[in-house]
CSV table of C-alpha atoms in Angstrom, one decimal:
chain,number,residue,atom,x,y,z
A,1,MET,CA,-55.0,27.0,8.0
A,2,THR,CA,-57.6,24.3,8.4
A,3,THR,CA,-59.4,24.7,11.7
A,4,PRO,CA,-62.5,22.8,12.9
A,5,MET,CA,-64.5,25.9,12.0
A,6,THR,CA,-63.2,26.1,8.4
A,7,THR,CA,-63.9,22.4,8.1
A,8,LEU,CA,-67.4,22.9,9.4
A,9,GLN,CA,-67.9,25.9,7.0
A,10,GLN,CA,-66.6,23.8,4.1
A,11,THR,CA,-68.8,20.9,5.0
A,12,THR,CA,-71.9,23.1,5.4
A,13,ARG,CA,-71.2,24.8,2.0
A,14,PHE,CA,-70.9,21.4,0.3
A,15,THR,CA,-74.0,20.0,2.0
A,16,LEU,CA,-76.2,23.0,1.0
A,17,PHE,CA,-74.9,23.0,-2.6
A,18,TYR,CA,-75.5,19.2,-2.8
A,19,ALA,CA,-79.0,19.4,-1.3
A,20,THR,CA,-79.9,22.2,-3.7
A,21,SER,CA,-78.6,20.4,-6.7
A,22,GLN,CA,-80.5,17.3,-5.7
A,23,LEU,CA,-83.7,19.2,-5.3
A,24,ARG,CA,-83.3,20.8,-8.7
A,25,LEU,CA,-82.5,17.4,-10.2
A,26,ARG,CA,-85.6,15.8,-8.8
A,27,TYR,CA,-87.9,17.5,-11.3
A,28,ARG,CA,-85.4,18.3,-14.0
A,29,TYR,CA,-86.8,16.0,-16.6
A,30,THR,CA,-90.5,16.6,-15.8
A,31,SER,CA,-92.8,18.9,-17.8
A,32,LEU,CA,-94.4,20.5,-14.7
A,33,GLY,CA,-91.1,20.8,-12.9
A,34,PHE,CA,-91.3,22.9,-9.7
A,35,LEU,CA,-95.1,22.6,-9.6
A,36,TRP,CA,-94.7,18.9,-8.5
A,37,ASN,CA,-93.6,20.2,-5.1
A,38,PHE,CA,-97.2,21.2,-4.6
A,39,LEU,CA,-99.1,18.7,-6.8
A,40,GLU,CA,-97.5,15.6,-5.2
A,41,PRO,CA,-98.5,16.3,-1.6
A,42,ALA,CA,-101.9,17.7,-2.7
A,43,MET,CA,-102.8,14.5,-4.6
A,44,PHE,CA,-101.6,12.3,-1.8
A,45,LEU,CA,-103.6,14.2,0.9
A,46,VAL,CA,-106.8,14.4,-1.1
A,47,VAL,CA,-106.8,10.7,-2.0
A,48,LEU,CA,-106.0,9.6,1.5
A,49,SER,CA,-108.6,11.8,3.2
A,50,VAL,CA,-111.3,10.6,0.8
A,51,ILE,CA,-110.4,6.9,1.5
A,52,PHE,CA,-110.1,7.2,5.3
A,53,SER,CA,-113.2,9.4,5.7
A,54,VAL,CA,-115.2,6.6,3.9
A,55,VAL,CA,-113.6,3.9,5.9
A,56,ASN,CA,-114.1,5.7,9.2
A,57,ARG,CA,-117.5,7.1,8.2
A,58,MET,CA,-116.7,10.6,9.2
A,59,ASP,CA,-117.4,14.0,7.8
A,60,ILE,CA,-114.8,14.4,5.2
A,61,SER,CA,-113.9,18.1,6.0
A,62,ASP,CA,-113.6,17.5,9.7
A,63,TYR,CA,-111.6,14.2,9.3
A,64,ALA,CA,-109.3,15.7,6.6
A,65,VAL,CA,-108.3,18.5,9.0
A,66,PHE,CA,-107.6,16.0,11.8
A,67,LEU,CA,-105.7,13.6,9.5
A,68,PHE,CA,-103.5,16.3,7.8
A,69,ALA,CA,-102.5,17.8,11.1
A,70,ALA,CA,-100.2,14.8,12.1
A,71,LEU,CA,-99.9,13.0,8.8
A,72,VAL,CA,-97.8,15.7,7.1
A,73,PRO,CA,-95.2,15.8,9.9
A,74,TRP,CA,-95.3,11.9,10.0
A,75,ARG,CA,-94.5,11.7,6.3
A,76,TYR,CA,-91.7,14.2,6.9
A,77,LEU,CA,-90.2,12.0,9.7
A,78,GLU,CA,-90.7,8.8,7.6
A,79,LYS,CA,-89.0,10.5,4.6
A,80,ILE,CA,-86.0,11.6,6.7
A,81,VAL,CA,-85.5,8.1,8.2
A,82,ASN,CA,-85.9,6.1,5.0
A,83,SER,CA,-83.8,8.4,2.8
A,84,SER,CA,-81.1,8.9,5.4
A,85,MET,CA,-80.9,5.1,6.0
A,86,GLU,CA,-79.7,4.5,2.5
A,87,SER,CA,-77.6,7.7,2.1
A,88,ILE,CA,-74.2,6.3,3.2
A,89,VAL,CA,-74.5,3.2,1.1
A,90,GLY,CA,-75.8,5.2,-1.9
A,91,GLY,CA,-73.1,7.8,-1.4
A,92,ASP,CA,-70.2,5.4,-2.1
A,93,TRP,CA,-69.4,7.5,-5.2
A,94,LEU,CA,-68.3,10.2,-2.8
A,95,ILE,CA,-67.0,8.4,0.3
A,96,LYS,CA,-64.7,6.1,-1.7
A,97,ARG,CA,-63.2,9.0,-3.6
A,98,MET,CA,-63.0,12.1,-1.4
A,99,SER,CA,-62.2,12.8,2.2
A,100,VAL,CA,-65.5,13.9,3.6
A,101,SER,CA,-67.5,13.5,6.7
A,102,PRO,CA,-70.1,10.8,6.0
A,103,MET,CA,-72.5,13.0,8.0
A,104,VAL,CA,-73.1,15.2,4.9
A,105,LEU,CA,-75.1,12.5,3.2
A,106,PRO,CA,-77.9,12.0,5.8
A,107,MET,CA,-77.8,15.8,6.4
A,108,THR,CA,-78.4,16.4,2.7
A,109,ARG,CA,-81.4,14.0,2.8
A,110,TRP,CA,-82.7,15.8,5.9
A,111,ILE,CA,-82.5,19.2,4.1
A,112,MET,CA,-84.3,17.8,1.1
A,113,ALA,CA,-87.1,16.3,3.2
A,114,SER,CA,-87.4,19.6,5.2
A,115,VAL,CA,-87.8,21.6,1.9
A,116,GLU,CA,-90.5,19.1,0.8
A,117,PHE,CA,-92.2,19.4,4.2
A,118,VAL,CA,-92.4,23.2,3.8
A,119,PHE,CA,-94.1,22.7,0.4
A,120,SER,CA,-96.5,20.2,1.9
A,121,MET,CA,-97.4,22.6,4.6
A,122,VAL,CA,-98.2,25.3,2.1
A,123,VAL,CA,-100.5,22.8,0.3
A,124,VAL,CA,-102.1,21.8,3.6
A,125,PHE,CA,-102.9,25.4,4.5
A,126,LEU,CA,-104.3,26.0,1.0
A,127,LEU,CA,-106.6,22.9,1.6
A,128,PHE,CA,-107.5,24.2,5.1
A,129,GLY,CA,-108.8,27.3,3.3
A,130,PHE,CA,-111.6,25.0,2.0
A,131,LEU,CA,-111.9,22.6,4.9
A,132,LYS,CA,-111.3,24.4,8.1
A,133,PRO,CA,-114.1,26.7,9.3
A,134,THR,CA,-112.2,28.4,12.1
A,135,TRP,CA,-108.7,29.5,12.4
A,136,THR,CA,-107.3,30.2,15.9
A,137,VAL,CA,-104.1,31.8,17.3
A,138,HIS,CA,-102.8,28.4,18.4
A,139,LEU,CA,-101.5,27.9,14.9
A,140,VAL,CA,-98.6,30.2,15.6
A,141,VAL,CA,-96.9,27.4,17.6
A,142,LEU,CA,-96.5,25.2,14.5
A,143,PRO,CA,-93.0,26.4,13.5
A,144,LEU,CA,-91.9,25.2,17.0
A,145,SER,CA,-93.9,22.0,16.8
A,146,VAL,CA,-92.0,20.8,13.8
A,147,LEU,CA,-88.6,21.0,15.6
A,148,PRO,CA,-88.9,17.8,17.7
A,149,TRP,CA,-90.3,15.9,14.6
A,150,SER,CA,-87.3,17.1,12.6
A,151,LEU,CA,-84.7,16.3,15.2
A,152,PHE,CA,-86.3,13.0,16.0
A,153,GLY,CA,-86.3,12.0,12.3
A,154,LEU,CA,-82.7,13.1,11.8
A,155,GLY,CA,-81.6,11.2,14.9
A,156,LEU,CA,-83.3,8.0,13.8
A,157,GLY,CA,-82.1,8.6,10.3
A,158,LEU,CA,-78.4,8.7,11.5
A,159,ILE,CA,-78.9,5.6,13.6
A,160,ALA,CA,-80.5,3.8,10.6
A,161,ALA,CA,-77.8,5.0,8.2
A,162,VAL,CA,-75.0,3.5,10.4
A,163,LEU,CA,-76.9,0.2,10.9
A,164,PHE,CA,-77.8,-0.2,7.3
A,165,THR,CA,-74.2,0.4,6.2
A,166,PHE,CA,-73.1,-2.6,8.3
A,167,PHE,CA,-76.2,-4.8,8.0
A,168,ARG,CA,-78.3,-4.6,4.9
A,169,ASP,CA,-81.1,-6.6,6.6
A,170,VAL,CA,-82.0,-3.4,8.5
A,171,ARG,CA,-84.0,-1.9,5.7
A,172,PRO,CA,-87.1,-4.1,5.9
A,173,ILE,CA,-87.0,-4.1,9.7
A,174,VAL,CA,-86.9,-0.3,9.8
A,175,GLN,CA,-89.7,0.0,7.3
A,176,MET,CA,-91.8,-2.5,9.3
A,177,VAL,CA,-91.2,-0.6,12.6
A,178,LEU,CA,-92.2,2.6,10.9
A,179,MET,CA,-95.4,1.0,9.6
A,180,LEU,CA,-96.3,-0.5,12.9
A,181,THR,CA,-95.6,2.9,14.7
A,182,PHE,CA,-97.8,4.7,12.2
A,183,PHE,CA,-100.8,2.3,12.4
A,184,SER,CA,-100.7,2.1,16.2
A,185,SER,CA,-100.4,5.9,16.7
A,186,PRO,CA,-103.2,8.4,17.0
A,187,ILE,CA,-102.4,9.9,13.6
A,188,LEU,CA,-105.2,8.2,11.8
A,189,PHE,CA,-107.8,8.2,14.6
A,190,ARG,CA,-108.7,10.3,17.6
A,191,PRO,CA,-107.2,8.9,20.8
A,192,ASP,CA,-110.5,9.4,22.7
A,193,ILE,CA,-112.4,6.8,20.7
A,194,PHE,CA,-111.0,4.1,23.0
A,195,GLY,CA,-112.6,3.7,26.5
A,196,GLU,CA,-110.5,4.2,29.6
A,197,GLY,CA,-108.7,1.2,30.9
A,198,THR,CA,-108.6,-0.6,27.6
A,199,LEU,CA,-105.4,-2.0,26.0
A,200,GLN,CA,-105.7,0.4,23.1
A,201,SER,CA,-105.8,3.4,25.4
A,202,ALA,CA,-102.8,2.1,27.4
A,203,ILE,CA,-100.9,1.7,24.1
A,204,ILE,CA,-101.8,5.2,23.1
A,205,GLN,CA,-100.7,6.6,26.4
A,206,PHE,CA,-97.2,5.2,26.1
A,207,HIS,CA,-96.9,5.6,22.4
A,208,PRO,CA,-94.2,8.2,21.6
A,209,MET,CA,-96.2,9.5,18.6
A,210,THR,CA,-99.1,10.5,20.8
A,211,TYR,CA,-96.9,13.3,22.2
A,212,PHE,CA,-95.4,14.2,18.8
A,213,SER,CA,-98.9,14.2,17.1
A,214,ALA,CA,-100.3,16.4,19.9
A,215,LEU,CA,-97.9,19.2,18.9
A,216,PHE,CA,-99.8,19.5,15.6
A,217,GLN,CA,-103.2,18.0,16.3
A,218,LYS,CA,-103.9,20.2,19.3
A,219,PRO,CA,-103.2,23.6,17.7
A,220,VAL,CA,-104.7,22.6,14.3
A,221,TYR,CA,-107.7,20.5,15.1
A,222,PHE,CA,-108.6,20.9,18.8
A,223,ALA,CA,-107.7,24.7,18.9
A,224,GLN,CA,-105.6,24.1,22.0
A,225,TRP,CA,-102.0,24.7,23.0
A,226,PRO,CA,-99.8,21.5,23.3
A,227,SER,CA,-99.4,20.5,27.0
A,228,PRO,CA,-96.0,20.8,28.8
A,229,GLU,CA,-96.0,17.0,28.8
A,230,ASP,CA,-96.2,16.9,25.0
A,231,TRP,CA,-93.2,19.3,24.7
A,232,VAL,CA,-91.1,17.6,27.3
A,233,VAL,CA,-91.6,14.0,26.0
A,234,SER,CA,-91.2,14.9,22.3
A,235,PHE,CA,-88.1,17.1,22.9
A,236,LEU,CA,-86.5,14.6,25.2
A,237,LEU,CA,-87.0,11.7,22.7
A,238,SER,CA,-85.7,13.8,19.8
A,239,LEU,CA,-82.6,14.9,21.7
A,240,LEU,CA,-81.9,11.3,22.8
A,241,ALA,CA,-82.2,10.1,19.2
A,242,MET,CA,-79.9,12.9,18.0
A,243,ALA,CA,-77.3,12.1,20.7
A,244,ALA,CA,-77.4,8.4,19.8
A,245,GLY,CA,-77.2,9.1,16.1
A,246,ILE,CA,-74.3,11.5,16.3
A,247,THR,CA,-72.4,9.2,18.7
A,248,MET,CA,-72.8,6.3,16.4
A,249,MET,CA,-71.8,8.3,13.3
A,250,ARG,CA,-68.6,9.5,15.0
A,251,ARG,CA,-67.7,6.1,16.4
A,252,TYR,CA,-68.2,4.1,13.3
A,253,SER,CA,-67.7,6.4,10.3
A,254,SER,CA,-64.0,5.5,9.9
A,255,ARG,CA,-65.1,1.9,9.2
A,256,PHE,CA,-67.7,2.8,6.5
A,257,TYR,CA,-65.2,2.5,3.6
A,258,TYR,CA,-64.7,-1.2,4.4
A,259,TYR,CA,-68.4,-2.0,4.1
A,260,LEU,CA,-69.2,0.0,0.9
B,1,MET,CA,-44.8,25.0,9.5
B,2,LYS,CA,-43.5,25.2,6.0
B,3,SER,CA,-40.8,22.6,6.6
B,4,GLN,CA,-43.2,20.3,8.5
B,5,PRO,CA,-43.9,17.0,6.7
B,6,VAL,CA,-47.0,16.9,4.6
B,7,PHE,CA,-47.6,13.2,5.4
B,8,GLU,CA,-46.4,11.0,8.2
B,9,LEU,CA,-47.5,7.4,8.3
B,10,ASP,CA,-46.5,5.2,11.2
B,11,ASP,CA,-47.0,1.4,11.1
B,12,ILE,CA,-50.0,1.6,8.9
B,13,ALA,CA,-52.1,-1.6,8.2
B,14,VAL,CA,-55.2,-1.8,6.0
B,15,TYR,CA,-57.0,-5.0,5.7
B,16,PHE,CA,-60.4,-6.1,4.3
B,17,GLU,CA,-62.6,-8.9,5.5
B,18,LYS,CA,-62.8,-11.7,3.0
B,19,HIS,CA,-66.2,-12.8,1.7
B,20,ALA,CA,-67.5,-9.3,2.6
B,21,VAL,CA,-70.8,-9.8,0.8
B,22,SER,CA,-72.0,-12.5,3.2
B,23,GLN,CA,-70.6,-10.6,6.1
B,24,ARG,CA,-73.1,-7.8,5.6
B,25,SER,CA,-76.0,-9.6,7.2
B,26,LEU,CA,-77.3,-9.9,10.7
B,27,ARG,CA,-77.0,-13.7,10.4
B,28,HIS,CA,-73.2,-13.4,9.8
B,29,MET,CA,-72.9,-10.9,12.7
B,30,LEU,CA,-74.7,-13.3,15.0
B,31,GLY,CA,-72.4,-16.1,13.8
B,32,THR,CA,-69.4,-14.0,14.5
B,33,LEU,CA,-70.6,-13.0,18.0
B,34,THR,CA,-71.3,-16.7,18.9
B,35,GLY,CA,-67.9,-17.7,17.6
B,36,ARG,CA,-69.2,-19.9,14.7
B,37,ASN,CA,-67.7,-17.7,12.0
B,38,GLY,CA,-63.9,-17.2,11.8
B,39,GLN,CA,-62.7,-13.8,10.5
B,40,GLU,CA,-60.5,-13.9,7.4
B,41,TYR,CA,-58.7,-10.9,6.2
B,42,PHE,CA,-57.0,-9.7,3.0
B,43,HIS,CA,-54.1,-7.4,3.8
B,44,ALA,CA,-53.9,-4.5,1.4
B,45,LEU,CA,-51.1,-2.7,3.3
B,46,ARG,CA,-49.0,-3.6,6.3
B,47,ASP,CA,-46.1,-2.1,8.3
B,48,ILE,CA,-46.0,1.1,6.2
B,49,ARG,CA,-43.8,3.8,7.6
B,50,LEU,CA,-43.4,6.8,5.5
B,51,THR,CA,-42.7,10.6,5.6
B,52,ILE,CA,-43.3,12.9,2.7
B,53,GLY,CA,-42.0,16.5,2.9
B,54,PRO,CA,-43.3,19.6,1.2
B,55,GLY,CA,-42.5,19.9,-2.4
B,56,GLU,CA,-41.5,16.3,-2.8
B,57,HIS,CA,-42.5,14.3,-5.8
B,58,ILE,CA,-43.1,10.6,-5.0
B,59,GLY,CA,-43.8,7.8,-7.4
B,60,LEU,CA,-45.5,4.7,-6.2
B,61,ILE,CA,-44.7,1.5,-8.2
B,62,GLY,CA,-45.5,-2.1,-8.0
B,63,ARG,CA,-47.5,-4.8,-9.6
B,64,ASN,CA,-51.3,-4.8,-9.7
B,65,GLY,CA,-52.7,-5.4,-6.2
B,66,ALA,CA,-49.5,-4.3,-4.6
B,67,GLY,CA,-51.3,-1.7,-2.5
B,68,LYS,CA,-50.5,1.5,-4.4
B,69,SER,CA,-54.0,2.8,-4.8
B,70,THR,CA,-54.8,1.8,-1.2
B,71,LEU,CA,-51.8,3.8,0.0
B,72,LEU,CA,-53.0,6.8,-2.1
B,73,ARG,CA,-56.4,6.5,-0.4
B,74,VAL,CA,-54.8,6.5,3.0
B,75,LEU,CA,-52.9,9.6,2.1
B,76,SER,CA,-56.1,11.3,0.9
B,77,ARG,CA,-57.9,10.3,4.1
B,78,VAL,CA,-60.5,8.3,2.2
B,79,ILE,CA,-59.4,5.2,4.1
B,80,THR,CA,-58.8,5.2,7.8
B,81,PRO,CA,-56.3,2.5,8.4
B,82,ARG,CA,-57.2,-0.3,10.8
B,83,GLU,CA,-53.9,0.1,12.5
B,84,GLY,CA,-51.2,2.7,12.9
B,85,HIS,CA,-51.3,6.5,12.8
B,86,VAL,CA,-51.6,8.9,9.9
B,87,TYR,CA,-50.6,12.6,10.1
B,88,VAL,CA,-51.7,14.9,7.3
B,89,ARG,CA,-50.7,18.6,7.5
B,90,PRO,CA,-54.0,20.4,8.0
B,91,ASP,CA,-53.2,23.7,6.3
B,92,LEU,CA,-52.9,22.4,2.7
B,93,HIS,CA,-55.3,21.9,-0.1
B,94,ILE,CA,-55.0,18.2,-0.9
B,95,VAL,CA,-56.7,17.1,-4.1
B,96,PRO,CA,-57.0,13.3,-4.8
B,97,LEU,CA,-57.6,12.0,-8.2
B,98,LEU,CA,-58.2,8.3,-7.4
B,99,GLU,CA,-58.6,5.9,-10.3
B,100,LEU,CA,-59.0,9.0,-12.5
B,101,GLY,CA,-62.1,10.1,-10.7
B,102,ILE,CA,-63.2,12.7,-8.2
B,103,GLY,CA,-66.4,12.4,-6.2
B,104,PHE,CA,-68.7,13.1,-9.2
B,105,GLN,CA,-72.4,12.5,-8.7
B,106,PRO,CA,-73.5,10.7,-11.9
B,107,ASP,CA,-76.8,12.6,-12.3
B,108,LEU,CA,-75.3,16.1,-12.1
B,109,THR,CA,-73.7,17.9,-15.0
B,110,GLY,CA,-70.0,18.3,-15.5
B,111,ARG,CA,-70.4,22.0,-14.4
B,112,GLU,CA,-72.4,21.1,-11.3
B,113,ASN,CA,-69.9,18.4,-10.4
B,114,CYS,CA,-67.0,20.9,-10.6
B,115,PHE,CA,-68.7,23.0,-8.0
B,116,LEU,CA,-69.6,20.1,-5.8
B,117,ALA,CA,-66.1,18.6,-5.9
B,118,GLY,CA,-64.5,22.0,-5.6
B,119,LEU,CA,-66.4,22.9,-2.5
B,120,LEU,CA,-65.3,19.6,-1.0
B,121,MET,CA,-61.7,20.4,-1.8
B,122,GLY,CA,-62.1,23.6,0.3
B,123,TYR,CA,-62.6,26.2,-2.5
B,124,SER,CA,-65.4,28.7,-2.4
B,125,GLU,CA,-68.1,28.9,-5.2
B,126,SER,CA,-66.6,32.2,-6.4
B,127,GLN,CA,-63.1,30.6,-6.6
B,128,ILE,CA,-64.5,27.7,-8.7
B,129,GLU,CA,-66.6,30.1,-10.8
B,130,ALA,CA,-63.4,32.0,-11.7
B,131,ARG,CA,-61.8,28.8,-13.0
B,132,ILE,CA,-64.8,27.1,-14.6
B,133,ASP,CA,-64.0,28.3,-18.1
B,134,GLY,CA,-60.4,27.1,-17.8
B,135,ILE,CA,-61.6,23.7,-16.7
B,136,ARG,CA,-64.2,23.5,-19.5
B,137,THR,CA,-61.6,24.5,-22.1
B,138,PHE,CA,-58.9,22.1,-20.8
B,139,SER,CA,-61.2,19.2,-20.6
B,140,GLU,CA,-62.3,19.7,-24.2
B,141,LEU,CA,-65.9,18.7,-23.3
B,142,GLY,CA,-67.6,21.5,-25.2
B,143,GLU,CA,-71.3,21.3,-24.9
B,144,TYR,CA,-71.1,18.0,-22.9
B,145,PHE,CA,-69.9,20.1,-20.0
B,146,ASP,CA,-73.5,20.8,-19.2
B,147,GLU,CA,-74.7,17.2,-19.6
B,148,PRO,CA,-75.0,14.7,-16.8
B,149,VAL,CA,-71.6,12.9,-16.2
B,150,LYS,CA,-73.4,9.6,-16.3
B,151,ASN,CA,-73.6,10.1,-20.1
B,152,TYR,CA,-69.9,10.6,-20.4
B,153,SER,CA,-67.5,8.1,-21.8
B,154,SER,CA,-64.8,7.0,-19.5
B,155,GLY,CA,-62.3,9.2,-21.3
B,156,MET,CA,-64.5,12.3,-20.9
B,157,TYR,CA,-65.1,11.5,-17.3
B,158,ALA,CA,-61.3,11.2,-16.7
B,159,ARG,CA,-60.6,14.4,-18.7
B,160,LEU,CA,-63.0,16.4,-16.6
B,161,ALA,CA,-61.6,15.0,-13.3
B,162,PHE,CA,-58.0,15.7,-14.4
B,163,ALA,CA,-58.9,19.2,-15.6
B,164,LEU,CA,-60.6,20.1,-12.3
B,165,ALA,CA,-57.9,18.6,-10.1
B,166,THR,CA,-55.0,20.3,-11.8
B,167,ASP,CA,-56.7,23.6,-12.6
B,168,VAL,CA,-57.4,24.5,-9.0
B,169,GLU,CA,-53.6,24.3,-8.4
B,170,PRO,CA,-53.7,22.3,-5.2
B,171,GLU,CA,-50.7,22.3,-2.8
B,172,VAL,CA,-50.8,18.5,-2.7
B,173,LEU,CA,-51.9,16.4,-5.7
B,174,LEU,CA,-52.4,12.7,-5.4
B,175,ILE,CA,-53.0,11.0,-8.8
B,176,ASP,CA,-53.7,7.4,-9.6
B,177,GLU,CA,-52.4,6.6,-13.1
B,178,VAL,CA,-52.1,9.9,-14.8
B,179,PHE,CA,-51.4,8.2,-18.2
B,180,GLY,CA,-54.8,6.7,-18.4
B,181,VAL,CA,-56.4,10.1,-19.3
B,182,GLY,CA,-58.2,10.3,-22.6
B,183,ASP,CA,-56.5,9.9,-26.0
B,184,GLU,CA,-52.9,10.3,-27.0
B,185,PHE,CA,-53.2,14.1,-27.7
B,186,PHE,CA,-55.0,14.8,-24.4
B,187,MET,CA,-52.4,12.7,-22.6
B,188,ARG,CA,-49.7,14.9,-23.9
B,189,LYS,CA,-51.5,17.9,-22.6
B,190,CYS,CA,-51.8,16.2,-19.2
B,191,VAL,CA,-48.1,15.4,-19.0
B,192,ILE,CA,-47.2,19.0,-19.8
B,193,ARG,CA,-49.5,20.3,-17.1
B,194,MET,CA,-48.2,17.7,-14.6
B,195,GLN,CA,-44.6,18.8,-15.3
B,196,ARG,CA,-45.6,22.4,-14.8
B,197,LEU,CA,-47.3,21.6,-11.5
B,198,MET,CA,-44.3,19.6,-10.3
B,199,GLU,CA,-41.8,22.3,-11.3
B,200,SER,CA,-43.9,24.9,-9.4
B,201,GLY,CA,-43.1,23.2,-6.1
B,202,ARG,CA,-46.3,21.3,-5.4
B,203,THR,CA,-46.2,18.1,-3.5
B,204,THR,CA,-47.2,15.2,-5.7
B,205,VAL,CA,-47.7,11.5,-5.2
B,206,LEU,CA,-48.2,9.6,-8.4
B,207,VAL,CA,-49.2,6.0,-9.0
B,208,SER,CA,-48.1,4.9,-12.4
B,209,HIS,CA,-46.9,2.0,-14.4
B,210,ASN,CA,-44.9,4.4,-16.6
B,211,LEU,CA,-41.5,3.9,-14.9
B,212,ASP,CA,-39.6,6.2,-17.2
B,213,PHE,CA,-41.8,9.2,-16.5
B,214,LEU,CA,-41.6,8.6,-12.7
B,215,VAL,CA,-37.8,8.2,-12.8
B,216,MET,CA,-37.5,11.4,-14.8
B,217,HIS,CA,-39.8,13.5,-12.7
B,218,CYS,CA,-39.8,12.1,-9.1
B,219,ASP,CA,-37.5,12.7,-6.2
B,220,ARG,CA,-38.3,9.3,-4.7
B,221,LEU,CA,-39.8,6.1,-5.8
B,222,ILE,CA,-41.6,3.7,-3.4
B,223,TRP,CA,-41.9,0.1,-4.5
B,224,LEU,CA,-44.8,-1.8,-3.0
B,225,ASP,CA,-45.4,-5.5,-3.1
B,226,GLN,CA,-48.2,-7.4,-1.5
B,227,GLY,CA,-49.0,-4.5,0.7
B,228,ARG,CA,-45.4,-4.1,2.0
B,229,MET,CA,-42.8,-1.4,1.2
B,230,MET,CA,-40.0,-3.2,-0.6
B,231,MET,CA,-37.9,-0.1,-1.2
B,232,ASP,CA,-38.0,3.7,-0.8
B,233,GLY,CA,-35.2,5.8,-2.4
B,234,GLU,CA,-33.5,7.3,-5.4
B,235,PRO,CA,-35.7,6.7,-8.4
B,236,ALA,CA,-33.2,5.2,-10.8
B,237,LYS,CA,-32.0,2.7,-8.2
B,238,VAL,CA,-35.5,1.7,-7.1
B,239,ALA,CA,-36.6,1.3,-10.7
B,240,ALA,CA,-33.6,-0.9,-11.5
B,241,GLU,CA,-34.3,-3.1,-8.5
B,242,TYR,CA,-38.0,-3.3,-9.4
B,243,ARG,CA,-37.2,-4.2,-13.0
B,244,GLY,CA,-34.6,-6.7,-11.9
B,245,SER,CA,-37.0,-8.4,-9.6
B,246,GLY,CA,-39.0,-9.4,-12.7
B,247,GLY,CA,-42.2,-8.6,-10.8
B,248,GLN,CA,-41.4,-11.4,-8.3
């Protein structure tokens, strides 16, 4: 008897198997294989920290710790949104041939991005071994800090996936919005470099990424706990994005076939 | 539950927007919203009313573009019709073999794709594992079984799909053109397997241009033309009418 629970179980099994096979596939034809999971984020972070410390004229060790704190979760979010966006259109081989909830495709991308994020965090902590002089108890909050990032990314990814299926113009728009969000957020620079009452400080105050970034920057760089405001704003936004994403998926998934 | 229909279709209509490529832009959407663009549709199916009971063998016939494959997609729940209501009995394993393909991911190997598609059909990994040797043997893929399916010829791809779809012994099998599978020798194997499945009481819906096979093995034939059901009934009678129409 097929019940909603067996359907859910079936969908979960499929999603996990598909995500695992895609992860294996990623490095199947490379010589270093699994090692790329560590090498890729390591190379990216080292290159970026060198470039930005020179541009910002900051002590490279100090700046690298600050930069990595929010950059790694940002890359995670960006990866979820970009890969989920194209997942439905790229999954026509499945949607046009089997009866399946289209939700499995963005969910698969979300799992893959989450696994990559875990590897990146391992790399970050290995680099912190050289860069970070003091380690504080505040770091224990990080597993919880990633939750709003992850949910926010998935919610935005679901919304982007639905929109991209119907309107292919959405891709460059989403990418531009992500870029604008990144460069206007306090991921690259400390928010206190702007004086009070300036336009920049007002932007930072109302920038959603300020609260998300604080969940990582405060425990990692400032040796502080994130404030209740950081938690409330980031969780609220992530739950809103998830609710919007799931609602759109459920409402429009029956029409996907006609647009693939 | 056992005597309950497997499928019930009530006033189904499936239509696609014409010029779909240009309609995928924001510009077109804005034009539609402001009333500048008129909507034009191509009707693939219309006014379809159909009931299929357990254990029935149904053949779908009609000229190219008649709507046979679309109807099969509606039955397999791949397409949600724009209008009408579809009931599909929820307690049965339904395996669709549409255009001789299953949802195979091109970069994965034949073996991996068997697991992937099998999970989607509602089987567990251990159930698929138990059948994997049988699928490999029947498909005659040999060492290619562990190669990415994107390297397969169309015949190899179809052989694997057919082997998987029939080896798992589904309760309901939906097949689009069974006679397009592989070479003549493999096709004979397929026909024998299909006959065995049909004799064992499975519900089958077949799309084919081989009228003789359908007349011999089906309980009912449904003749579709330009998306409409022209006739539904005793195979020999429907086939004679269809042939007599000269495809008009």
